[in-house]
């Protein structure tokens, strides 16, 4: 299958991105470059200079809402991609509303509590929608430990599932990028095996 055919197929689908930090911004860009039709991106944070070492933003975007900056960056890649943004904090009440109509949702949140809340909400309110989560992306090296694990019919984990971000083991661009691109790759695999 040629890329134009892959792009034509992926253009029929909509993907939700919960969080627009290191995982979310890089995953969204990978999906945009692959030809996804629509993205729904939710994050209430602003771009900070400390984000620039691993997130898909630029110095002149410091202070902007991440969702606005990411929408701007995706428009520079492909202005035909439909990007809906929600600069709000996700809650059990708004998750089904924000991600309604998505074919897949990517979990790219920072805190364990928020991750758990999103996964619980998706599995209780939107059971048939696959969720691709990230776990274990701190530090550097040890590429052989990074993997994708399918938990059940709708839940996938990308990462090493071990390393936690800490001052002595920060999130760095290479490993964050690998995991974000693995998430995008799983999304594409699911969608390429799906029909509209």
PDB file of C-alpha atoms in Angstrom:
ATOM      1  CA  UNK A   1       0.000   0.000   0.000  1.00  0.00           C
ATOM      2  CA  UNK A   2       1.385   3.403  -0.987  1.00  0.00           C
ATOM      3  CA  UNK A   3       1.515   6.346   1.397  1.00  0.00           C
ATOM      4  CA  UNK A   4      -1.224   8.213  -0.500  1.00  0.00           C
ATOM      5  CA  UNK A   5      -3.548   5.252   0.139  1.00  0.00           C
ATOM      6  CA  UNK A   6      -2.598   5.076   3.815  1.00  0.00           C
ATOM      7  CA  UNK A   7      -3.171   8.814   4.143  1.00  0.00           C
ATOM      8  CA  UNK A   8      -6.548   8.564   2.398  1.00  0.00           C
ATOM      9  CA  UNK A   9      -7.614   5.808   4.806  1.00  0.00           C
ATOM     10  CA  UNK A  10      -6.380   7.591   7.958  1.00  0.00           C
ATOM     11  CA  UNK A  11      -8.083  10.819   6.896  1.00  0.00           C
ATOM     12  CA  UNK A  12     -11.426   9.171   7.720  1.00  0.00           C
ATOM     13  CA  UNK A  13     -10.627   8.876  11.445  1.00  0.00           C
ATOM     14  CA  UNK A  14     -10.617  11.095  14.541  1.00  0.00           C
ATOM     15  CA  UNK A  15      -8.178  10.672  17.445  1.00  0.00           C
ATOM     16  CA  UNK A  16      -8.416  12.198  20.923  1.00  0.00           C
ATOM     17  CA  UNK A  17      -5.278  13.360  22.728  1.00  0.00           C
ATOM     18  CA  UNK A  18      -5.604  13.746  26.506  1.00  0.00           C
ATOM     19  CA  UNK A  19      -2.694  15.996  27.437  1.00  0.00           C
ATOM     20  CA  UNK A  20      -0.484  18.138  25.186  1.00  0.00           C
ATOM     21  CA  UNK A  21       2.867  17.794  26.933  1.00  0.00           C
ATOM     22  CA  UNK A  22       5.791  15.591  25.904  1.00  0.00           C
ATOM     23  CA  UNK A  23       3.770  12.548  24.872  1.00  0.00           C
ATOM     24  CA  UNK A  24       0.685  14.343  23.612  1.00  0.00           C
ATOM     25  CA  UNK A  25       2.372  17.023  21.504  1.00  0.00           C
ATOM     26  CA  UNK A  26       4.803  14.614  19.855  1.00  0.00           C
ATOM     27  CA  UNK A  27       2.134  11.956  19.292  1.00  0.00           C
ATOM     28  CA  UNK A  28      -0.232  14.526  17.742  1.00  0.00           C
ATOM     29  CA  UNK A  29       2.489  15.691  15.346  1.00  0.00           C
ATOM     30  CA  UNK A  30       3.327  12.109  14.322  1.00  0.00           C
ATOM     31  CA  UNK A  31      -0.362  11.450  13.613  1.00  0.00           C
ATOM     32  CA  UNK A  32      -0.657  14.724  11.676  1.00  0.00           C
ATOM     33  CA  UNK A  33       2.353  13.814   9.523  1.00  0.00           C
ATOM     34  CA  UNK A  34       0.762  10.400   8.879  1.00  0.00           C
ATOM     35  CA  UNK A  35      -2.462  11.921   7.556  1.00  0.00           C
ATOM     36  CA  UNK A  36      -4.971  11.534  10.366  1.00  0.00           C
ATOM     37  CA  UNK A  37      -8.220  13.323   9.525  1.00  0.00           C
ATOM     38  CA  UNK A  38      -9.066  14.973  12.836  1.00  0.00           C
ATOM     39  CA  UNK A  39      -7.586  15.487  16.286  1.00  0.00           C
ATOM     40  CA  UNK A  40      -9.310  16.493  19.518  1.00  0.00           C
ATOM     41  CA  UNK A  41      -6.715  17.818  21.954  1.00  0.00           C
ATOM     42  CA  UNK A  42      -7.358  18.634  25.612  1.00  0.00           C
ATOM     43  CA  UNK A  43      -4.925  20.371  27.991  1.00  0.00           C
ATOM     44  CA  UNK A  44      -5.225  23.475  30.195  1.00  0.00           C
ATOM     45  CA  UNK A  45      -1.497  24.202  30.676  1.00  0.00           C
ATOM     46  CA  UNK A  46       0.616  26.895  29.044  1.00  0.00           C
ATOM     47  CA  UNK A  47       3.938  26.369  27.278  1.00  0.00           C
ATOM     48  CA  UNK A  48       6.864  27.004  29.613  1.00  0.00           C
ATOM     49  CA  UNK A  49      10.531  27.320  28.693  1.00  0.00           C
ATOM     50  CA  UNK A  50      11.246  24.171  30.719  1.00  0.00           C
ATOM     51  CA  UNK A  51       8.952  22.217  28.331  1.00  0.00           C
ATOM     52  CA  UNK A  52      11.061  22.953  25.254  1.00  0.00           C
ATOM     53  CA  UNK A  53      13.551  20.148  25.921  1.00  0.00           C
ATOM     54  CA  UNK A  54      10.968  17.462  25.094  1.00  0.00           C
ATOM     55  CA  UNK A  55       7.669  18.945  23.884  1.00  0.00           C
ATOM     56  CA  UNK A  56       6.762  19.968  20.330  1.00  0.00           C
ATOM     57  CA  UNK A  57       6.781  23.719  20.934  1.00  0.00           C
ATOM     58  CA  UNK A  58       9.073  26.620  20.138  1.00  0.00           C
ATOM     59  CA  UNK A  59      10.594  29.407  22.212  1.00  0.00           C
ATOM     60  CA  UNK A  60       8.311  32.080  20.759  1.00  0.00           C
ATOM     61  CA  UNK A  61       5.287  30.029  21.890  1.00  0.00           C
ATOM     62  CA  UNK A  62       6.248  30.328  25.579  1.00  0.00           C
ATOM     63  CA  UNK A  63       3.220  31.553  27.538  1.00  0.00           C
ATOM     64  CA  UNK A  64       0.668  30.321  24.993  1.00  0.00           C
ATOM     65  CA  UNK A  65      -1.906  27.698  25.883  1.00  0.00           C
ATOM     66  CA  UNK A  66      -0.444  24.378  24.768  1.00  0.00           C
ATOM     67  CA  UNK A  67      -3.555  23.451  22.802  1.00  0.00           C
ATOM     68  CA  UNK A  68      -3.392  26.722  20.827  1.00  0.00           C
ATOM     69  CA  UNK A  69       0.338  26.379  20.155  1.00  0.00           C
ATOM     70  CA  UNK A  70      -0.065  22.746  19.093  1.00  0.00           C
ATOM     71  CA  UNK A  71      -2.968  23.592  16.792  1.00  0.00           C
ATOM     72  CA  UNK A  72      -0.764  26.271  15.217  1.00  0.00           C
ATOM     73  CA  UNK A  73       2.108  23.805  14.740  1.00  0.00           C
ATOM     74  CA  UNK A  74      -0.140  21.143  13.213  1.00  0.00           C
ATOM     75  CA  UNK A  75      -1.612  23.740  10.817  1.00  0.00           C
ATOM     76  CA  UNK A  76       1.937  24.442   9.602  1.00  0.00           C
ATOM     77  CA  UNK A  77       2.365  20.714   8.887  1.00  0.00           C
ATOM     78  CA  UNK A  78      -1.037  20.162   7.268  1.00  0.00           C
ATOM     79  CA  UNK A  79      -3.721  22.856   7.351  1.00  0.00           C
ATOM     80  CA  UNK A  80      -6.348  20.355   6.167  1.00  0.00           C
ATOM     81  CA  UNK A  81      -6.309  18.391   9.434  1.00  0.00           C
ATOM     82  CA  UNK A  82      -9.290  19.281  11.593  1.00  0.00           C
ATOM     83  CA  UNK A  83      -8.030  20.175  15.076  1.00  0.00           C
ATOM     84  CA  UNK A  84     -10.518  20.805  17.897  1.00  0.00           C
ATOM     85  CA  UNK A  85      -9.003  22.091  21.122  1.00  0.00           C
ATOM     86  CA  UNK A  86     -10.279  22.123  24.703  1.00  0.00           C
ATOM     87  CA  UNK A  87      -8.246  24.251  27.152  1.00  0.00           C
ATOM     88  CA  UNK A  88      -9.872  22.634  30.196  1.00  0.00           C
ATOM     89  CA  UNK A  89      -9.003  20.121  32.879  1.00  0.00           C
ATOM     90  CA  UNK A  90     -10.425  16.685  32.142  1.00  0.00           C
ATOM     91  CA  UNK A  91     -13.053  15.331  34.541  1.00  0.00           C
ATOM     92  CA  UNK A  92     -15.233  12.207  34.572  1.00  0.00           C
ATOM     93  CA  UNK A  93     -18.122  14.419  33.430  1.00  0.00           C
ATOM     94  CA  UNK A  94     -16.445  16.075  30.446  1.00  0.00           C
ATOM     95  CA  UNK A  95     -14.399  13.141  29.077  1.00  0.00           C
ATOM     96  CA  UNK A  96     -17.365  11.520  27.263  1.00  0.00           C
ATOM     97  CA  UNK A  97     -18.361  14.917  25.833  1.00  0.00           C
ATOM     98  CA  UNK A  98     -14.883  16.009  24.714  1.00  0.00           C
ATOM     99  CA  UNK A  99     -13.888  12.689  23.163  1.00  0.00           C
ATOM    100  CA  UNK A 100     -17.279  11.826  21.670  1.00  0.00           C
ATOM    101  CA  UNK A 101     -16.834  10.498  18.147  1.00  0.00           C
ATOM    102  CA  UNK A 102     -13.166   9.570  18.569  1.00  0.00           C
ATOM    103  CA  UNK A 103     -12.004   6.282  17.117  1.00  0.00           C
ATOM    104  CA  UNK A 104      -9.027   6.062  19.521  1.00  0.00           C
ATOM    105  CA  UNK A 105      -7.902   8.133  22.533  1.00  0.00           C
ATOM    106  CA  UNK A 106      -4.253   8.672  23.494  1.00  0.00           C
ATOM    107  CA  UNK A 107      -3.603   9.118  27.226  1.00  0.00           C
ATOM    108  CA  UNK A 108      -0.730  11.576  27.662  1.00  0.00           C
ATOM    109  CA  UNK A 109      -1.342  13.005  31.139  1.00  0.00           C
ATOM    110  CA  UNK A 110       1.300  13.766  33.756  1.00  0.00           C
ATOM    111  CA  UNK A 111      -0.166  12.670  37.070  1.00  0.00           C
ATOM    112  CA  UNK A 112      -1.005   9.111  38.089  1.00  0.00           C
ATOM    113  CA  UNK A 113      -4.372  10.280  39.469  1.00  0.00           C
ATOM    114  CA  UNK A 114      -5.351  11.913  36.164  1.00  0.00           C
ATOM    115  CA  UNK A 115      -4.229   8.846  34.198  1.00  0.00           C
ATOM    116  CA  UNK A 116      -6.294   6.575  36.424  1.00  0.00           C
ATOM    117  CA  UNK A 117      -9.325   8.846  36.193  1.00  0.00           C
ATOM    118  CA  UNK A 118      -9.154   8.965  32.380  1.00  0.00           C
ATOM    119  CA  UNK A 119      -8.732   5.200  32.046  1.00  0.00           C
ATOM    120  CA  UNK A 120     -11.586   4.504  34.451  1.00  0.00           C
ATOM    121  CA  UNK A 121     -13.859   7.002  32.680  1.00  0.00           C
ATOM    122  CA  UNK A 122     -13.035   5.599  29.252  1.00  0.00           C
ATOM    123  CA  UNK A 123     -13.550   1.994  30.326  1.00  0.00           C
ATOM    124  CA  UNK A 124     -16.821   2.747  32.070  1.00  0.00           C
ATOM    125  CA  UNK A 125     -18.366   5.356  29.739  1.00  0.00           C
ATOM    126  CA  UNK A 126     -16.717   4.673  26.360  1.00  0.00           C
ATOM    127  CA  UNK A 127     -15.902   0.968  26.605  1.00  0.00           C
ATOM    128  CA  UNK A 128     -15.393   0.252  22.912  1.00  0.00           C
ATOM    129  CA  UNK A 129     -12.901   3.061  22.251  1.00  0.00           C
ATOM    130  CA  UNK A 130      -9.239   1.917  22.347  1.00  0.00           C
ATOM    131  CA  UNK A 131      -6.982   3.864  24.722  1.00  0.00           C
ATOM    132  CA  UNK A 132      -3.210   4.043  24.240  1.00  0.00           C
ATOM    133  CA  UNK A 133      -1.460   5.007  27.470  1.00  0.00           C
ATOM    134  CA  UNK A 134       2.164   5.848  28.270  1.00  0.00           C
ATOM    135  CA  UNK A 135       4.022   4.476  31.276  1.00  0.00           C
ATOM    136  CA  UNK A 136       7.746   4.576  31.977  1.00  0.00           C
ATOM    137  CA  UNK A 137       9.579   7.156  29.886  1.00  0.00           C
ATOM    138  CA  UNK A 138      12.093   8.766  32.227  1.00  0.00           C
ATOM    139  CA  UNK A 139      15.821   8.938  31.731  1.00  0.00           C
ATOM    140  CA  UNK A 140      17.738   7.696  28.726  1.00  0.00           C
ATOM    141  CA  UNK A 141      19.067   4.548  27.104  1.00  0.00           C
ATOM    142  CA  UNK A 142      17.733   1.035  27.674  1.00  0.00           C
ATOM    143  CA  UNK A 143      15.785   1.050  24.409  1.00  0.00           C
ATOM    144  CA  UNK A 144      15.372  -2.708  24.686  1.00  0.00           C
ATOM    145  CA  UNK A 145      13.083  -2.226  27.718  1.00  0.00           C
ATOM    146  CA  UNK A 146      10.611   0.009  25.860  1.00  0.00           C
ATOM    147  CA  UNK A 147       7.666  -1.945  24.519  1.00  0.00           C
ATOM    148  CA  UNK A 148       3.965  -2.038  23.719  1.00  0.00           C
ATOM    149  CA  UNK A 149       1.750  -4.260  25.834  1.00  0.00           C
ATOM    150  CA  UNK A 150      -1.863  -4.980  25.000  1.00  0.00           C
ATOM    151  CA  UNK A 151      -3.843  -5.315  28.223  1.00  0.00           C
ATOM    152  CA  UNK A 152      -7.205  -6.196  26.695  1.00  0.00           C
ATOM    153  CA  UNK A 153      -9.246  -5.433  23.603  1.00  0.00           C
ATOM    154  CA  UNK A 154      -9.144  -1.677  24.156  1.00  0.00           C
ATOM    155  CA  UNK A 155      -6.138  -0.834  26.375  1.00  0.00           C
ATOM    156  CA  UNK A 156      -2.495  -0.621  25.295  1.00  0.00           C
ATOM    157  CA  UNK A 157       0.554   0.530  27.297  1.00  0.00           C
ATOM    158  CA  UNK A 158       3.654   2.046  25.659  1.00  0.00           C
ATOM    159  CA  UNK A 159       6.889   2.575  27.608  1.00  0.00           C
ATOM    160  CA  UNK A 160       9.146   0.590  29.904  1.00  0.00           C
ATOM    161  CA  UNK A 161       6.484   0.508  32.676  1.00  0.00           C
ATOM    162  CA  UNK A 162       9.272   1.019  35.239  1.00  0.00           C
ATOM    163  CA  UNK A 163      10.959   4.418  35.194  1.00  0.00           C
ATOM    164  CA  UNK A 164       9.286   7.337  36.927  1.00  0.00           C
ATOM    165  CA  UNK A 165      10.168  10.944  36.225  1.00  0.00           C
ATOM    166  CA  UNK A 166      12.245  12.447  39.062  1.00  0.00           C
ATOM    167  CA  UNK A 167      14.931  15.114  39.438  1.00  0.00           C
ATOM    168  CA  UNK A 168      17.697  12.517  38.974  1.00  0.00           C
ATOM    169  CA  UNK A 169      15.773  10.763  36.176  1.00  0.00           C
ATOM    170  CA  UNK A 170      14.084  13.500  34.114  1.00  0.00           C
ATOM    171  CA  UNK A 171      11.893  13.144  31.064  1.00  0.00           C
ATOM    172  CA  UNK A 172      14.178  13.724  28.077  1.00  0.00           C
ATOM    173  CA  UNK A 173      13.399  14.216  24.398  1.00  0.00           C
ATOM    174  CA  UNK A 174      14.720  10.888  23.022  1.00  0.00           C
ATOM    175  CA  UNK A 175      12.795   8.539  25.312  1.00  0.00           C
ATOM    176  CA  UNK A 176       9.675  10.725  25.400  1.00  0.00           C
ATOM    177  CA  UNK A 177       9.786  10.881  21.609  1.00  0.00           C
ATOM    178  CA  UNK A 178      10.172   7.112  21.286  1.00  0.00           C
ATOM    179  CA  UNK A 179       7.165   6.439  23.532  1.00  0.00           C
ATOM    180  CA  UNK A 180       5.045   9.160  21.869  1.00  0.00           C
ATOM    181  CA  UNK A 181       5.821   7.724  18.444  1.00  0.00           C
ATOM    182  CA  UNK A 182       5.052   4.210  19.702  1.00  0.00           C
ATOM    183  CA  UNK A 183       1.659   5.511  20.827  1.00  0.00           C
ATOM    184  CA  UNK A 184       1.088   7.030  17.376  1.00  0.00           C
ATOM    185  CA  UNK A 185       2.203   3.796  15.735  1.00  0.00           C
ATOM    186  CA  UNK A 186      -0.307   1.761  17.775  1.00  0.00           C
ATOM    187  CA  UNK A 187      -3.045   4.244  16.841  1.00  0.00           C
ATOM    188  CA  UNK A 188      -2.181   3.840  13.157  1.00  0.00           C
ATOM    189  CA  UNK A 189      -2.084   0.053  13.444  1.00  0.00           C
ATOM    190  CA  UNK A 190      -5.557   0.025  14.999  1.00  0.00           C
ATOM    191  CA  UNK A 191      -6.977   2.424  12.418  1.00  0.00           C
ATOM    192  CA  UNK A 192      -5.400   0.686   9.436  1.00  0.00           C
ATOM    193  CA  UNK A 193      -7.266  -2.449  10.547  1.00  0.00           C
ATOM    194  CA  UNK A 194     -10.518  -0.500  10.923  1.00  0.00           C
ATOM    195  CA  UNK A 195     -13.157   0.445   8.389  1.00  0.00           C
ATOM    196  CA  UNK A 196     -15.522   3.379   8.242  1.00  0.00           C
TER     197      UNK A 196
END
